Amino acid sequence: MTTALTTDSATDVPTDEEADAARRLLDATDAASGTLLRLATAGSVDDGKSTLVGRLLFDSKSVLRDQLADVERVSLDRGLTRTDLALLTDGLRAEREQGITIDVAYRYFATPRRSFILADCPGHVQYTRNTVTGSSTADVVVLLVDARHGVLEQTRRHLAVAALLGVPHVVVAVNKIDLVDFSAEVYQGIADELERVARELGVADVRTLPTSALEGDNIVTRSERTPFYDGPALLELLETIPADSAETEHPLRLPVELVLRPQGAAADGLTDYRGYAGQVAAGSLAVGDEVLVLPSGRRTRVTGINLGSRRLQRAVTGQSVAVELADDIDVARGDVLVAADDAPQLARQVQAHVAWLSERPLHERDRVLVKHGTRTVQAIVTSIDGHLDLDDLSTVPAGELELNDIGHISLKLAEPLPVDDYSRSHADGAFLLVDPADGWTLAAGMVRTDGARPADDARDGQAA
């Protein structure tokens, strides 16, 4: 899967309780539900994202009785005449009081055909950074558009984020279709404009459907009130969309997180044990494989793979393992084990697209930290080559990048990093920019080795 691009909010990730529940759910449903699909919601404020997620959970029988009782109680206290399903995901007090989504809310559910991890992202412009976080590991982005308002600037921004992050599939729900009397003309006009914008941004796979999250039309079952639409309901679509396997098919990339040296405190037989722990970010490795250690370039061979107390012959993308090597060479946190016959290039000069996530603007000659995998190096911004104009989707000159800008920059690194174009390898191409003064995340970055800018990507997509 793709490398997660995180921000500094401690609530951007699931709680321990949520993570434990997710692991139990996925273990219990793995055999029955087949593949795991990661999805994220996006769209402008008040487009109905939380209501859609709540409806999806409720109609698919994925809401516990006590959760529903709590939501019914809160809805009654507010004087509502029906249960507000948005409350199933808006868990923060400020979210419930304002009726908006602020943080990324993670939910886990399963059907007989598939298991899901869902990230409900906020729609406000100032919380775009959280949408970047939620979408960074998604196989599918479900983008909502209010049928009354059509395609807005935030719609285009979220499509641009999905394109830059390389999200394989985008499903656009033209929501609140009931408020325009289930008009086929309104739906088709929005669908045509979305197709044009997606094509210009280079989004590969976009599918649209009319929905009413409040009434349940085309969420879990197909609606008879949209005869002009003959496609599947949202849940049917999500159950059949192929999960991304691109990183599994790429050459091995394993960033080393920790060197394991138990020594005298270890159990018998482990006194001389040395293992290199990390998560397989791409590809796979097996006992006997030849690997390179970057950036040193030393070649060695895999002699053992451990997953907890179990010995493995092979590890694949997503597994966190400890690897034993044949030679006693210098390997430390931040190094990367890569396939010996397909190693990335080491680079000190990097061009990249960045989604700027900080209220502090970026200027040329600013000093930053680049976090790539488990390695962090110093860097300087040598140029800001422009940012994406969301009105006409062109790249315009820029002297600085401000909050929520999507720009193209050049960096000079203090130490070489093994990078590749993000479109070819998310594991090699994803990085974060970090403020060296306080450690706050400044931007999510995607390496471009061909020097293309966002507008160039759009032209490439049209030419294809």
CSV table of C-alpha atoms in Angstrom, one decimal:
chain,number,residue,atom,x,y,z
A,1,MET,CA,0.0,0.0,0.0
A,2,THR,CA,1.0,3.6,-0.2
A,3,THR,CA,3.1,5.4,2.4
A,4,ALA,CA,0.9,7.2,4.9
A,5,LEU,CA,1.3,10.9,4.9
A,6,THR,CA,0.5,12.0,8.5
A,7,THR,CA,0.0,15.4,10.2
A,8,ASP,CA,0.8,16.3,13.8
A,9,SER,CA,-2.7,16.0,15.3
A,10,ALA,CA,-2.7,13.0,17.6
A,11,THR,CA,-6.3,12.3,16.6
A,12,ASP,CA,-5.5,11.9,12.9
A,13,VAL,CA,-5.0,8.1,13.6
A,14,PRO,CA,-7.4,5.6,15.2
A,15,THR,CA,-7.3,5.2,19.0
A,16,ASP,CA,-5.9,2.0,20.5
A,17,GLU,CA,-9.4,0.8,21.1
A,18,GLU,CA,-10.4,1.4,17.5
A,19,ALA,CA,-7.2,-0.3,16.2
A,20,ASP,CA,-7.9,-3.3,18.5
A,21,ALA,CA,-11.5,-3.5,17.3
A,22,ALA,CA,-10.3,-3.2,13.7
A,23,ARG,CA,-7.8,-6.1,14.0
A,24,ARG,CA,-10.5,-8.3,15.6
A,25,LEU,CA,-12.9,-7.4,12.8
A,26,LEU,CA,-10.5,-8.0,10.0
A,27,ASP,CA,-9.3,-11.3,11.5
A,28,ALA,CA,-12.8,-12.5,11.8
A,29,THR,CA,-13.9,-11.5,8.4
A,30,ASP,CA,-10.8,-12.1,6.3
A,31,ALA,CA,-11.8,-15.5,5.0
A,32,ALA,CA,-15.3,-14.5,4.2
A,33,SER,CA,-14.9,-11.0,2.9
A,34,GLY,CA,-12.0,-11.4,0.6
A,35,THR,CA,-9.9,-8.3,0.0
A,36,LEU,CA,-9.5,-5.3,2.3
A,37,LEU,CA,-10.5,-1.9,0.7
A,38,ARG,CA,-9.3,1.4,2.2
A,39,LEU,CA,-11.6,4.3,1.3
A,40,ALA,CA,-11.8,8.0,2.2
A,41,THR,CA,-14.6,10.5,1.9
A,42,ALA,CA,-14.0,14.0,0.5
A,43,GLY,CA,-16.0,17.0,-0.7
A,44,SER,CA,-17.1,20.5,0.3
A,45,VAL,CA,-18.6,21.4,3.7
A,46,ASP,CA,-22.2,20.3,4.2
A,47,ASP,CA,-22.2,18.0,1.1
A,48,GLY,CA,-23.3,15.2,3.4
A,49,LYS,CA,-20.2,13.2,3.9
A,50,SER,CA,-20.8,12.1,7.5
A,51,THR,CA,-24.5,11.4,6.7
A,52,LEU,CA,-23.5,9.2,3.8
A,53,VAL,CA,-21.0,7.3,6.0
A,54,GLY,CA,-23.6,6.9,8.7
A,55,ARG,CA,-26.2,5.7,6.2
A,56,LEU,CA,-23.7,3.3,4.7
A,57,LEU,CA,-22.9,1.9,8.2
A,58,PHE,CA,-26.5,1.7,9.2
A,59,ASP,CA,-28.0,0.2,6.1
A,60,SER,CA,-25.2,-2.4,5.9
A,61,LYS,CA,-26.0,-3.5,9.5
A,62,SER,CA,-22.6,-2.3,10.8
A,63,VAL,CA,-23.8,-0.2,13.7
A,64,LEU,CA,-23.8,-1.7,17.2
A,65,ARG,CA,-27.1,-1.3,19.2
A,66,ASP,CA,-25.6,0.9,21.9
A,67,GLN,CA,-24.0,3.2,19.3
A,68,LEU,CA,-27.4,3.6,17.6
A,69,ALA,CA,-29.1,4.2,20.9
A,70,ASP,CA,-26.7,7.0,21.7
A,71,VAL,CA,-27.2,8.7,18.4
A,72,GLU,CA,-31.0,8.4,18.7
A,73,ARG,CA,-30.7,10.0,22.2
A,74,VAL,CA,-28.6,12.9,21.0
A,75,SER,CA,-30.9,13.5,18.0
A,76,LEU,CA,-33.9,13.6,20.3
A,77,ASP,CA,-32.2,16.0,22.6
A,78,ARG,CA,-31.7,18.3,19.6
A,79,GLY,CA,-35.3,18.2,18.8
A,80,LEU,CA,-34.8,16.4,15.5
A,81,THR,CA,-37.7,14.4,14.0
A,82,ARG,CA,-35.4,11.7,12.6
A,83,THR,CA,-32.1,10.0,13.7
A,84,ASP,CA,-29.1,12.0,12.6
A,85,LEU,CA,-26.8,9.3,11.2
A,86,ALA,CA,-24.0,11.8,10.8
A,87,LEU,CA,-23.5,11.5,14.5
A,88,LEU,CA,-22.1,8.0,14.0
A,89,THR,CA,-18.9,9.5,12.7
A,90,ASP,CA,-18.8,13.1,14.2
A,91,GLY,CA,-17.5,12.0,17.6
A,92,LEU,CA,-15.8,15.1,18.8
A,93,ARG,CA,-17.8,17.5,21.0
A,94,ALA,CA,-17.0,20.4,18.7
A,95,GLU,CA,-18.1,18.4,15.7
A,96,ARG,CA,-21.5,17.6,17.2
A,97,GLU,CA,-22.1,21.1,18.5
A,98,GLN,CA,-21.3,22.7,15.1
A,99,GLY,CA,-22.7,19.9,12.9
A,100,ILE,CA,-19.4,19.6,10.9
A,101,THR,CA,-16.5,17.2,10.6
A,102,ILE,CA,-13.2,18.5,11.9
A,103,ASP,CA,-10.9,15.5,12.4
A,104,VAL,CA,-10.5,12.4,10.3
A,105,ALA,CA,-12.9,9.8,11.7
A,106,TYR,CA,-11.9,6.1,11.1
A,107,ARG,CA,-14.5,3.4,10.9
A,108,TYR,CA,-14.2,-0.3,10.2
A,109,PHE,CA,-16.9,-2.5,8.8
A,110,ALA,CA,-17.4,-5.6,6.7
A,111,THR,CA,-19.9,-7.2,4.3
A,112,PRO,CA,-19.9,-10.9,3.2
A,113,ARG,CA,-17.9,-9.8,0.1
A,114,ARG,CA,-15.2,-7.5,1.6
A,115,SER,CA,-13.9,-5.7,4.6
A,116,PHE,CA,-13.4,-1.9,4.7
A,117,ILE,CA,-11.4,0.7,6.5
A,118,LEU,CA,-13.1,4.1,6.0
A,119,ALA,CA,-11.7,7.5,6.7
A,120,ASP,CA,-14.4,10.2,7.0
A,121,CYS,CA,-12.5,13.5,6.1
A,122,PRO,CA,-13.6,17.1,6.8
A,123,GLY,CA,-14.8,19.4,4.1
A,124,HIS,CA,-13.7,22.8,5.3
A,125,VAL,CA,-10.9,24.4,3.4
A,126,GLN,CA,-8.8,24.9,6.6
A,127,TYR,CA,-9.0,21.2,7.3
A,128,THR,CA,-7.7,20.1,3.8
A,129,ARG,CA,-4.6,18.8,5.6
A,130,ASN,CA,-6.7,16.2,7.2
A,131,THR,CA,-8.2,15.2,3.9
A,132,VAL,CA,-4.6,14.7,2.6
A,133,THR,CA,-3.9,12.5,5.6
A,134,GLY,CA,-7.1,10.4,5.1
A,135,SER,CA,-6.6,10.0,1.4
A,136,SER,CA,-2.9,9.1,1.5
A,137,THR,CA,-3.5,5.4,2.0
A,138,ALA,CA,-6.8,5.1,0.2
A,139,ASP,CA,-7.6,2.7,-2.6
A,140,VAL,CA,-10.8,4.7,-3.3
A,141,VAL,CA,-11.9,8.3,-2.6
A,142,VAL,CA,-15.6,8.8,-2.4
A,143,LEU,CA,-16.1,12.5,-3.4
A,144,LEU,CA,-19.4,14.1,-2.6
A,145,VAL,CA,-20.9,16.9,-4.6
A,146,ASP,CA,-24.1,18.8,-3.5
A,147,ALA,CA,-26.5,18.5,-6.4
A,148,ARG,CA,-27.8,22.0,-5.7
A,149,HIS,CA,-24.3,23.6,-5.9
A,150,GLY,CA,-22.4,21.5,-8.4
A,151,VAL,CA,-18.6,21.5,-8.7
A,152,LEU,CA,-17.0,24.0,-6.4
A,153,GLU,CA,-13.4,25.0,-5.7
A,154,GLN,CA,-13.1,22.6,-2.9
A,155,THR,CA,-14.3,19.8,-5.2
A,156,ARG,CA,-11.5,20.6,-7.6
A,157,ARG,CA,-9.0,20.8,-4.8
A,158,HIS,CA,-10.0,17.4,-3.5
A,159,LEU,CA,-9.8,15.9,-7.1
A,160,ALA,CA,-6.3,17.5,-7.4
A,161,VAL,CA,-5.3,15.9,-4.1
A,162,ALA,CA,-6.5,12.5,-5.3
A,163,ALA,CA,-4.7,12.9,-8.5
A,164,LEU,CA,-1.4,13.9,-6.9
A,165,LEU,CA,-1.6,11.1,-4.3
A,166,GLY,CA,-2.2,8.6,-7.0
A,167,VAL,CA,-5.4,7.3,-5.6
A,168,PRO,CA,-6.4,4.5,-8.1
A,169,HIS,CA,-10.2,5.1,-8.0
A,170,VAL,CA,-12.5,8.1,-7.4
A,171,VAL,CA,-16.3,7.6,-6.9
A,172,VAL,CA,-18.3,10.8,-7.1
A,173,ALA,CA,-21.6,10.7,-5.3
A,174,VAL,CA,-23.9,13.6,-6.6
A,175,ASN,CA,-25.6,13.8,-3.2
A,176,LYS,CA,-28.9,15.4,-2.1
A,177,ILE,CA,-30.4,14.5,-5.4
A,178,ASP,CA,-33.8,14.5,-3.7
A,179,LEU,CA,-33.5,18.3,-3.2
A,180,VAL,CA,-33.5,18.8,-6.9
A,181,ASP,CA,-36.5,16.5,-7.5
A,182,PHE,CA,-34.3,13.7,-8.7
A,183,SER,CA,-33.5,15.7,-11.9
A,184,ALA,CA,-31.7,13.7,-14.6
A,185,GLU,CA,-30.6,17.0,-16.2
A,186,VAL,CA,-29.0,18.3,-13.0
A,187,TYR,CA,-27.2,15.0,-12.4
A,188,GLN,CA,-25.9,14.7,-16.0
A,189,GLY,CA,-24.6,18.3,-16.1
A,190,ILE,CA,-22.6,17.8,-12.9
A,191,ALA,CA,-21.3,14.4,-14.1
A,192,ASP,CA,-20.1,15.9,-17.4
A,193,GLU,CA,-18.3,18.7,-15.6
A,194,LEU,CA,-16.7,16.3,-13.2
A,195,GLU,CA,-15.5,14.1,-16.0
A,196,ARG,CA,-13.9,17.2,-17.7
A,197,VAL,CA,-12.1,18.3,-14.5
A,198,ALA,CA,-10.9,14.8,-13.7
A,199,ARG,CA,-9.6,14.4,-17.2
A,200,GLU,CA,-7.7,17.7,-17.0
A,201,LEU,CA,-6.2,16.7,-13.6
A,202,GLY,CA,-5.2,13.2,-14.9
A,203,VAL,CA,-7.5,11.2,-12.6
A,204,ALA,CA,-7.5,7.7,-14.1
A,205,ASP,CA,-10.7,6.2,-13.0
A,206,VAL,CA,-13.8,8.3,-12.1
A,207,ARG,CA,-17.3,6.9,-11.6
A,208,THR,CA,-20.4,9.0,-10.7
A,209,LEU,CA,-23.8,8.1,-9.2
A,210,PRO,CA,-26.8,10.0,-7.9
A,211,THR,CA,-27.4,9.6,-4.1
A,212,SER,CA,-29.5,10.8,-1.3
A,213,ALA,CA,-27.6,10.0,1.9
A,214,LEU,CA,-30.5,11.3,4.1
A,215,GLU,CA,-33.1,9.1,2.3
A,216,GLY,CA,-30.8,6.2,1.5
A,217,ASP,CA,-31.2,6.3,-2.3
A,218,ASN,CA,-28.4,4.4,-4.1
A,219,ILE,CA,-26.3,3.9,-0.9
A,220,VAL,CA,-26.8,0.2,-0.2
A,221,THR,CA,-29.6,-0.6,-2.6
A,222,ARG,CA,-30.5,0.8,-6.0
A,223,SER,CA,-33.2,3.5,-6.0
A,224,GLU,CA,-36.4,3.4,-8.0
A,225,ARG,CA,-36.5,7.2,-7.9
A,226,THR,CA,-33.4,7.5,-10.2
A,227,PRO,CA,-34.5,5.6,-13.4
A,228,PHE,CA,-32.0,7.6,-15.4
A,229,TYR,CA,-29.2,5.8,-13.6
A,230,ASP,CA,-28.8,2.1,-14.3
A,231,GLY,CA,-25.5,1.5,-12.5
A,232,PRO,CA,-24.8,-0.1,-9.1
A,233,ALA,CA,-25.5,1.4,-5.7
A,234,LEU,CA,-22.5,2.8,-3.8
A,235,LEU,CA,-21.9,-0.3,-1.6
A,236,GLU,CA,-22.2,-2.6,-4.6
A,237,LEU,CA,-19.6,-0.5,-6.4
A,238,LEU,CA,-17.2,-0.5,-3.4
A,239,GLU,CA,-17.5,-4.3,-3.1
A,240,THR,CA,-16.4,-4.8,-6.7
A,241,ILE,CA,-13.7,-2.1,-7.2
A,242,PRO,CA,-10.3,-3.8,-7.3
A,243,ALA,CA,-8.0,-3.1,-4.4
A,244,ASP,CA,-4.7,-1.5,-5.3
A,245,SER,CA,-1.9,-4.1,-5.6
A,246,ALA,CA,0.6,-1.8,-7.3
A,247,GLU,CA,3.1,-1.7,-4.3
A,248,THR,CA,3.0,-5.5,-4.1
A,249,GLU,CA,4.1,-5.7,-7.7
A,250,HIS,CA,7.0,-3.3,-7.3
A,251,PRO,CA,10.6,-4.2,-6.4
A,252,LEU,CA,11.5,-4.7,-2.7
A,253,ARG,CA,11.6,-1.6,-0.5
A,254,LEU,CA,12.0,-2.1,3.3
A,255,PRO,CA,13.0,1.0,5.3
A,256,VAL,CA,14.8,-0.1,8.5
A,257,GLU,CA,13.1,1.2,11.6
A,258,LEU,CA,15.1,-0.5,14.4
A,259,VAL,CA,18.2,-2.7,14.8
A,260,LEU,CA,17.4,-5.6,17.1
A,261,ARG,CA,20.3,-6.7,19.3
A,262,PRO,CA,18.9,-8.6,22.4
A,263,GLN,CA,22.4,-9.7,23.6
A,264,GLY,CA,22.6,-11.0,27.2
A,265,ALA,CA,19.0,-10.2,28.1
A,266,ALA,CA,17.7,-12.5,25.4
A,267,ALA,CA,16.5,-16.1,25.6
A,268,ASP,CA,18.8,-18.9,25.0
A,269,GLY,CA,20.0,-19.0,21.4
A,270,LEU,CA,19.5,-15.3,20.7
A,271,THR,CA,22.7,-13.9,22.3
A,272,ASP,CA,24.3,-13.1,19.0
A,273,TYR,CA,21.0,-12.3,17.2
A,274,ARG,CA,21.0,-9.2,14.9
A,275,GLY,CA,17.8,-8.4,13.1
A,276,TYR,CA,16.7,-5.4,11.1
A,277,ALA,CA,13.1,-4.5,11.8
A,278,GLY,CA,10.7,-2.6,9.5
A,279,GLN,CA,7.6,-2.8,7.4
A,280,VAL,CA,7.8,-4.0,3.8
A,281,ALA,CA,6.7,-0.8,1.9
A,282,ALA,CA,6.8,-2.4,-1.5
A,283,GLY,CA,7.4,-5.7,-3.2
A,284,SER,CA,8.4,-8.9,-1.3
A,285,LEU,CA,11.6,-10.6,0.0
A,286,ALA,CA,12.4,-14.3,0.7
A,287,VAL,CA,15.2,-16.1,2.4
A,288,GLY,CA,18.1,-16.3,0.0
A,289,ASP,CA,17.3,-13.1,-1.9
A,290,GLU,CA,20.2,-10.7,-2.7
A,291,VAL,CA,19.6,-7.2,-1.4
A,292,LEU,CA,21.3,-3.8,-1.4
A,293,VAL,CA,21.5,-1.6,1.7
A,294,LEU,CA,21.1,2.0,0.7
A,295,PRO,CA,22.5,4.6,0.8
A,296,SER,CA,25.8,2.7,1.4
A,297,GLY,CA,25.3,0.4,-1.6
A,298,ARG,CA,26.5,-2.7,0.3
A,299,ARG,CA,25.3,-6.1,-1.1
A,300,THR,CA,24.3,-9.0,1.1
A,301,ARG,CA,21.8,-11.9,1.3
A,302,VAL,CA,18.7,-12.6,3.4
A,303,THR,CA,19.3,-15.5,5.8
A,304,GLY,CA,16.2,-15.2,7.9
A,305,ILE,CA,12.8,-13.5,8.3
A,306,ASN,CA,10.9,-13.3,11.6
A,307,LEU,CA,7.3,-12.2,12.2
A,308,GLY,CA,7.1,-12.0,15.9
A,309,SER,CA,8.1,-15.5,17.1
A,310,ARG,CA,7.4,-17.1,13.8
A,311,ARG,CA,10.0,-17.8,11.1
A,312,LEU,CA,8.9,-17.0,7.6
A,313,GLN,CA,10.3,-18.0,4.2
A,314,ARG,CA,8.8,-14.9,2.5
A,315,ALA,CA,7.4,-11.5,3.5
A,316,VAL,CA,5.1,-9.3,1.4
A,317,THR,CA,4.0,-5.7,1.3
A,318,GLY,CA,2.5,-4.5,4.5
A,319,GLN,CA,4.1,-7.0,6.8
A,320,SER,CA,6.3,-5.8,9.7
A,321,VAL,CA,9.2,-8.2,10.0
A,322,ALA,CA,12.8,-8.6,11.3
A,323,VAL,CA,15.3,-9.5,8.6
A,324,GLU,CA,18.6,-11.3,9.2
A,325,LEU,CA,21.5,-10.7,6.8
A,326,ALA,CA,24.4,-12.9,5.9
A,327,ASP,CA,27.1,-10.2,6.4
A,328,ASP,CA,27.9,-8.1,9.4
A,329,ILE,CA,27.6,-4.7,7.7
A,330,ASP,CA,26.7,-1.3,9.0
A,331,VAL,CA,22.9,-1.0,8.8
A,332,ALA,CA,21.0,1.6,10.9
A,333,ARG,CA,17.6,3.2,11.2
A,334,GLY,CA,16.9,5.2,8.0
A,335,ASP,CA,18.7,2.7,5.7
A,336,VAL,CA,16.6,0.9,3.1
A,337,LEU,CA,16.8,-2.7,2.0
A,338,VAL,CA,16.1,-2.9,-1.8
A,339,ALA,CA,16.1,-5.5,-4.5
A,340,ALA,CA,19.7,-6.0,-5.7
A,341,ASP,CA,18.6,-6.0,-9.4
A,342,ASP,CA,16.3,-3.0,-9.2
A,343,ALA,CA,17.6,-0.3,-6.9
A,344,PRO,CA,16.4,3.3,-7.0
A,345,GLN,CA,18.7,6.1,-7.8
A,346,LEU,CA,20.3,8.2,-5.0
A,347,ALA,CA,19.5,11.8,-5.4
A,348,ARG,CA,20.5,15.1,-3.8
A,349,GLN,CA,18.4,17.3,-6.1
A,350,VAL,CA,14.6,16.6,-6.0
A,351,GLN,CA,11.7,18.1,-7.8
A,352,ALA,CA,8.3,17.5,-6.3
A,353,HIS,CA,4.6,18.4,-6.0
A,354,VAL,CA,3.6,19.4,-2.5
A,355,ALA,CA,0.3,19.9,-0.8
A,356,TRP,CA,1.1,22.7,1.6
A,357,LEU,CA,-0.4,22.0,5.0
A,358,SER,CA,0.9,24.7,7.2
A,359,GLU,CA,-0.3,28.2,8.0
A,360,ARG,CA,3.3,29.3,7.8
A,361,PRO,CA,4.0,30.1,4.1
A,362,LEU,CA,6.9,28.6,2.2
A,363,HIS,CA,9.6,30.7,0.5
A,364,GLU,CA,12.6,30.1,-1.6
A,365,ARG,CA,15.8,29.4,0.5
A,366,ASP,CA,13.7,28.1,3.4
A,367,ARG,CA,15.4,25.3,5.3
A,368,VAL,CA,13.3,22.2,6.0
A,369,LEU,CA,13.6,18.6,7.0
A,370,VAL,CA,12.7,15.9,4.5
A,371,LYS,CA,11.3,12.7,6.0
A,372,HIS,CA,11.5,9.9,3.5
A,373,GLY,CA,10.5,6.5,4.9
A,374,THR,CA,12.4,6.2,8.2
A,375,ARG,CA,15.2,8.6,7.2
A,376,THR,CA,15.2,12.4,7.8
A,377,VAL,CA,17.6,14.7,6.1
A,378,GLN,CA,18.1,18.5,6.0
A,379,ALA,CA,17.2,20.3,2.8
A,380,ILE,CA,16.8,23.8,1.4
A,381,VAL,CA,14.1,25.0,-1.0
A,382,THR,CA,16.0,26.1,-4.1
A,383,SER,CA,12.9,27.3,-6.1
A,384,ILE,CA,9.2,27.5,-6.0
A,385,ASP,CA,8.2,26.8,-9.6
A,386,GLY,CA,4.4,27.6,-9.3
A,387,HIS,CA,1.2,26.4,-7.8
A,388,LEU,CA,-2.1,25.0,-9.2
A,389,ASP,CA,-4.8,27.5,-10.1
A,390,LEU,CA,-8.0,25.7,-9.1
A,391,ASP,CA,-10.2,27.9,-11.4
A,392,ASP,CA,-8.6,27.0,-14.7
A,393,LEU,CA,-6.4,24.1,-13.5
A,394,SER,CA,-3.2,25.8,-14.9
A,395,THR,CA,0.1,26.2,-13.1
A,396,VAL,CA,0.8,29.8,-12.3
A,397,PRO,CA,4.0,31.5,-11.0
A,398,ALA,CA,4.3,31.8,-7.3
A,399,GLY,CA,6.7,33.5,-4.9
A,400,GLU,CA,5.4,31.5,-1.9
A,401,LEU,CA,3.1,28.6,-1.1
A,402,GLU,CA,0.3,29.2,1.4
A,403,LEU,CA,-2.0,26.9,3.3
A,404,ASN,CA,-3.8,24.4,1.0
A,405,ASP,CA,-1.8,25.4,-2.0
A,406,ILE,CA,-0.7,22.6,-4.4
A,407,GLY,CA,2.7,23.6,-5.7
A,408,HIS,CA,5.8,22.5,-7.5
A,409,ILE,CA,9.1,23.0,-5.8
A,410,SER,CA,12.8,22.0,-6.1
A,411,LEU,CA,14.9,20.8,-3.1
A,412,LYS,CA,18.6,20.4,-2.4
A,413,LEU,CA,19.2,17.6,0.1
A,414,ALA,CA,22.1,17.5,2.6
A,415,GLU,CA,22.4,13.7,2.1
A,416,PRO,CA,21.3,11.5,-0.8
A,417,LEU,CA,18.0,9.7,-0.7
A,418,PRO,CA,16.8,6.7,-2.8
A,419,VAL,CA,13.9,8.3,-4.6
A,420,ASP,CA,11.8,7.6,-7.7
A,421,ASP,CA,8.9,9.2,-9.4
A,422,TYR,CA,5.8,8.9,-7.2
A,423,SER,CA,3.7,7.8,-10.2
A,424,ARG,CA,6.0,4.7,-10.5
A,425,SER,CA,6.5,3.9,-6.9
A,426,HIS,CA,4.7,5.4,-3.9
A,427,ALA,CA,7.2,3.9,-1.5
A,428,ASP,CA,10.1,5.7,-3.2
A,429,GLY,CA,8.3,8.9,-4.1
A,430,ALA,CA,6.4,9.9,-0.9
A,431,PHE,CA,7.9,12.2,1.7
A,432,LEU,CA,7.0,14.8,4.3
A,433,LEU,CA,8.4,18.3,4.8
A,434,VAL,CA,8.9,19.0,8.5
A,435,ASP,CA,9.7,22.3,10.3
A,436,PRO,CA,13.2,21.9,11.8
A,437,ALA,CA,12.4,24.3,14.6
A,438,ASP,CA,9.3,22.7,16.1
A,439,GLY,CA,8.8,19.3,14.3
A,440,TRP,CA,5.4,20.2,12.8
A,441,THR,CA,4.5,18.8,9.5
A,442,LEU,CA,4.6,21.4,6.7
A,443,ALA,CA,3.7,19.5,3.5
A,444,ALA,CA,3.1,16.2,1.9
A,445,GLY,CA,5.3,15.7,-1.1
A,446,MET,CA,5.4,13.5,-4.2
A,447,VAL,CA,8.7,13.2,-6.1
A,448,ARG,CA,8.6,14.0,-9.8
A,449,THR,CA,11.8,12.9,-11.7
A,450,ASP,CA,10.6,14.2,-15.0
A,451,GLY,CA,10.1,17.7,-13.7
A,452,ALA,CA,6.4,17.8,-14.7
A,453,ARG,CA,4.1,20.3,-13.0
A,454,PRO,CA,0.5,19.8,-12.1
A,455,ALA,CA,-0.7,21.4,-15.4
A,456,ASP,CA,1.7,19.2,-17.3
A,457,ASP,CA,0.1,16.2,-15.7
A,458,ALA,CA,-3.3,17.4,-16.9
A,459,ARG,CA,-2.0,17.7,-20.5
A,460,ASP,CA,-0.4,14.3,-20.2
A,461,GLY,CA,-3.8,12.9,-19.1
A,462,GLN,CA,-5.6,14.5,-22.1
A,463,ALA,CA,-2.9,13.2,-24.5
A,464,ALA,CA,-3.3,9.7,-23.3
